[in-house]
XYZ file of C-alpha atoms in Angstrom:
198
model
C -2.802 177.215 50.346
C -5.467 174.541 51.257
C -8.024 174.072 53.193
C -9.716 170.563 55.227
C -12.778 172.302 57.207
C -14.768 169.056 58.134
C -10.615 167.910 59.338
C -10.608 171.646 61.088
C -6.487 171.944 59.122
C -4.945 174.364 57.078
C -2.282 173.312 55.177
C 0.345 177.028 54.376
C 1.975 176.715 51.400
C 6.032 178.071 51.994
C 7.353 178.329 48.640
C 10.275 175.467 47.744
C 9.079 173.149 50.022
C 6.369 170.411 47.406
C 3.384 172.583 48.384
C 2.844 172.154 44.626
C 2.550 168.397 44.539
C 0.624 168.609 47.823
C -2.281 170.916 45.913
C -2.032 168.410 43.222
C -2.575 165.223 45.455
C -4.799 166.822 48.333
C -7.382 169.655 46.045
C -10.064 167.168 45.015
C -10.301 166.917 48.791
C -9.941 169.934 49.991
C -12.749 172.752 51.674
C -10.818 175.199 49.693
C -7.583 175.590 47.422
C -6.704 179.024 47.321
C -4.086 178.456 44.055
C -4.136 182.347 43.050
C -2.524 185.587 43.376
C 0.549 184.107 44.878
C 0.630 186.423 47.526
C -2.538 184.412 48.818
C -1.618 180.283 47.652
C 1.770 181.143 49.215
C -0.020 183.940 52.384
C 2.589 183.291 55.175
C 1.123 182.766 59.289
C 0.979 186.567 60.396
C -1.442 187.473 56.976
C -3.297 184.025 57.955
C -3.244 185.709 60.942
C -4.797 189.111 60.294
C -6.852 188.487 57.764
C -7.862 184.396 56.874
C -8.397 183.365 60.751
C -10.876 186.098 61.767
C -12.975 185.019 58.150
C -13.260 180.657 59.453
C -14.104 181.943 62.919
C -17.021 184.237 61.764
C -18.141 181.773 59.025
C -18.025 179.128 60.985
C -16.963 179.139 64.314
C -14.043 177.669 63.688
C -9.807 177.741 64.395
C -8.104 175.132 62.242
C -4.883 173.805 63.044
C -1.927 175.008 60.563
C 0.614 172.554 58.949
C 3.250 173.862 56.455
C 6.772 172.176 55.833
C 10.039 173.750 55.793
C 13.296 173.112 54.064
C 16.913 172.960 54.956
C 17.929 176.326 54.120
C 21.131 175.376 51.314
C 18.415 172.826 50.286
C 15.501 175.306 50.496
C 18.007 177.990 48.403
C 19.570 175.436 46.012
C 16.240 174.662 44.995
C 15.555 179.131 44.499
C 19.166 178.824 42.315
C 17.904 176.034 39.987
C 14.317 178.074 39.643
C 15.578 180.830 38.750
C 17.990 179.290 36.505
C 15.281 178.588 33.724
C 15.428 179.461 29.929
C 12.493 181.831 30.498
C 13.917 183.881 33.240
C 17.383 184.655 31.199
C 17.611 188.344 30.921
C 15.106 189.080 33.538
C 16.343 191.302 37.224
C 15.925 187.583 38.697
C 17.612 185.655 36.274
C 20.320 183.166 38.310
C 22.123 182.173 34.804
C 26.337 182.628 35.112
C 26.226 183.549 39.080
C 27.586 180.635 41.099
C 25.717 178.990 43.827
C 27.774 180.801 46.298
C 27.817 184.255 44.901
C 23.646 183.837 45.095
C 23.940 182.798 49.382
C 26.086 185.403 49.792
C 23.792 187.800 47.776
C 20.460 186.195 50.100
C 22.291 186.762 53.212
C 22.571 190.914 52.558
C 20.085 192.895 54.468
C 18.761 194.216 50.851
C 20.007 191.222 48.142
C 19.503 191.984 44.831
C 16.361 190.772 43.138
C 17.938 187.273 41.740
C 18.614 186.741 45.628
C 15.325 187.746 46.979
C 13.823 185.165 47.949
C 12.036 185.311 51.325
C 12.740 184.158 54.794
C 11.228 180.752 55.467
C 11.408 181.824 59.131
C 9.868 185.302 58.386
C 6.749 183.388 57.024
C 6.623 180.823 59.796
C 6.318 183.184 62.863
C 3.973 185.303 63.835
C 3.955 188.471 65.755
C 5.314 188.223 68.967
C 8.341 185.404 67.291
C 6.337 182.359 68.566
C 6.019 179.428 65.574
C 2.818 180.185 63.975
C 1.896 176.313 63.342
C 0.949 174.107 65.503
C 2.293 170.832 62.756
C 5.672 171.605 60.967
C 7.450 169.076 59.551
C 10.971 169.091 58.107
C 10.834 168.373 53.628
C 13.289 165.964 54.467
C 11.057 163.302 56.645
C 8.494 163.209 53.958
C 7.507 159.845 55.218
C 6.576 161.644 58.152
C 4.739 164.466 56.615
C 2.442 161.791 54.342
C 1.748 159.497 57.815
C -0.007 162.828 59.342
C -2.103 163.642 56.030
C -2.554 160.007 55.826
C -3.968 160.039 59.449
C -5.498 163.630 59.527
C -7.250 163.256 56.612
C -8.554 159.552 55.886
C -6.698 159.054 53.089
C -4.057 157.266 50.968
C -1.533 159.265 49.796
C -0.267 159.220 46.564
C 2.235 162.767 45.357
C 4.113 163.376 41.750
C 6.933 165.263 41.656
C 5.682 169.015 40.192
C 7.633 172.287 39.450
C 11.053 170.095 39.513
C 13.771 172.220 38.846
C 16.671 171.148 36.493
C 19.323 169.615 38.493
C 22.225 171.496 39.293
C 25.743 171.563 41.140
C 24.895 173.172 44.915
C 27.705 172.499 46.969
C 28.715 175.681 49.163
C 32.480 176.279 50.035
C 32.945 176.111 53.851
C 33.252 179.631 53.644
C 30.130 181.020 52.420
C 28.469 177.894 54.704
C 30.022 179.595 57.396
C 28.376 182.707 56.786
C 24.718 181.710 56.020
C 24.877 180.265 59.503
C 25.847 183.744 60.836
C 23.724 185.892 58.965
C 20.882 183.964 58.867
C 20.906 181.542 61.972
C 16.931 181.754 62.150
C 16.587 180.264 58.783
C 18.639 177.075 60.386
C 16.743 177.787 63.515
C 13.021 177.307 62.284
C 14.027 173.962 59.935
C 15.745 172.205 63.636
C 11.838 173.037 65.077
C 10.341 171.054 62.383
C 9.700 167.888 63.065
C 12.221 164.804 61.298
């Protein structure tokens, strides 16, 4: 999470949406960088609203606008799948080694998925208690030109991003049946992506 106090903006770090690259480029300009622990770095909207927003209001009388990036659900799940396929996770409960992408997605769709497919929800990350989207500026991961243009204008800078934390390339083709199952079971994930600019 990055806080830009003078510009009245907080960038929430939705996992697997390029937040590490943005942090690398923007941290020197941020008033506050929340890197650790992970549940603070990746604090969702409802946690921000409950804990951090009151603190910012009390500290300086500001209610910063929130920005986040949302990724197409298949691409987002593919990134998690590839990330959890890395060598240092082999033998751990959350490793996807030896599991097909179809099987990973089917498991993700369950109410209580196995650890390897328990990756959360972009929809739940971005919603606040009353069900509305909790950020004022929501961009699609697939529209980096719009993300860059917004940040450059808002922060008065030229943004140069480097790829960081990139997972290895793998085949991420979903069968038609599994893609339809994902749409049926996790339709909210597609709806929140549709709500993003781009």
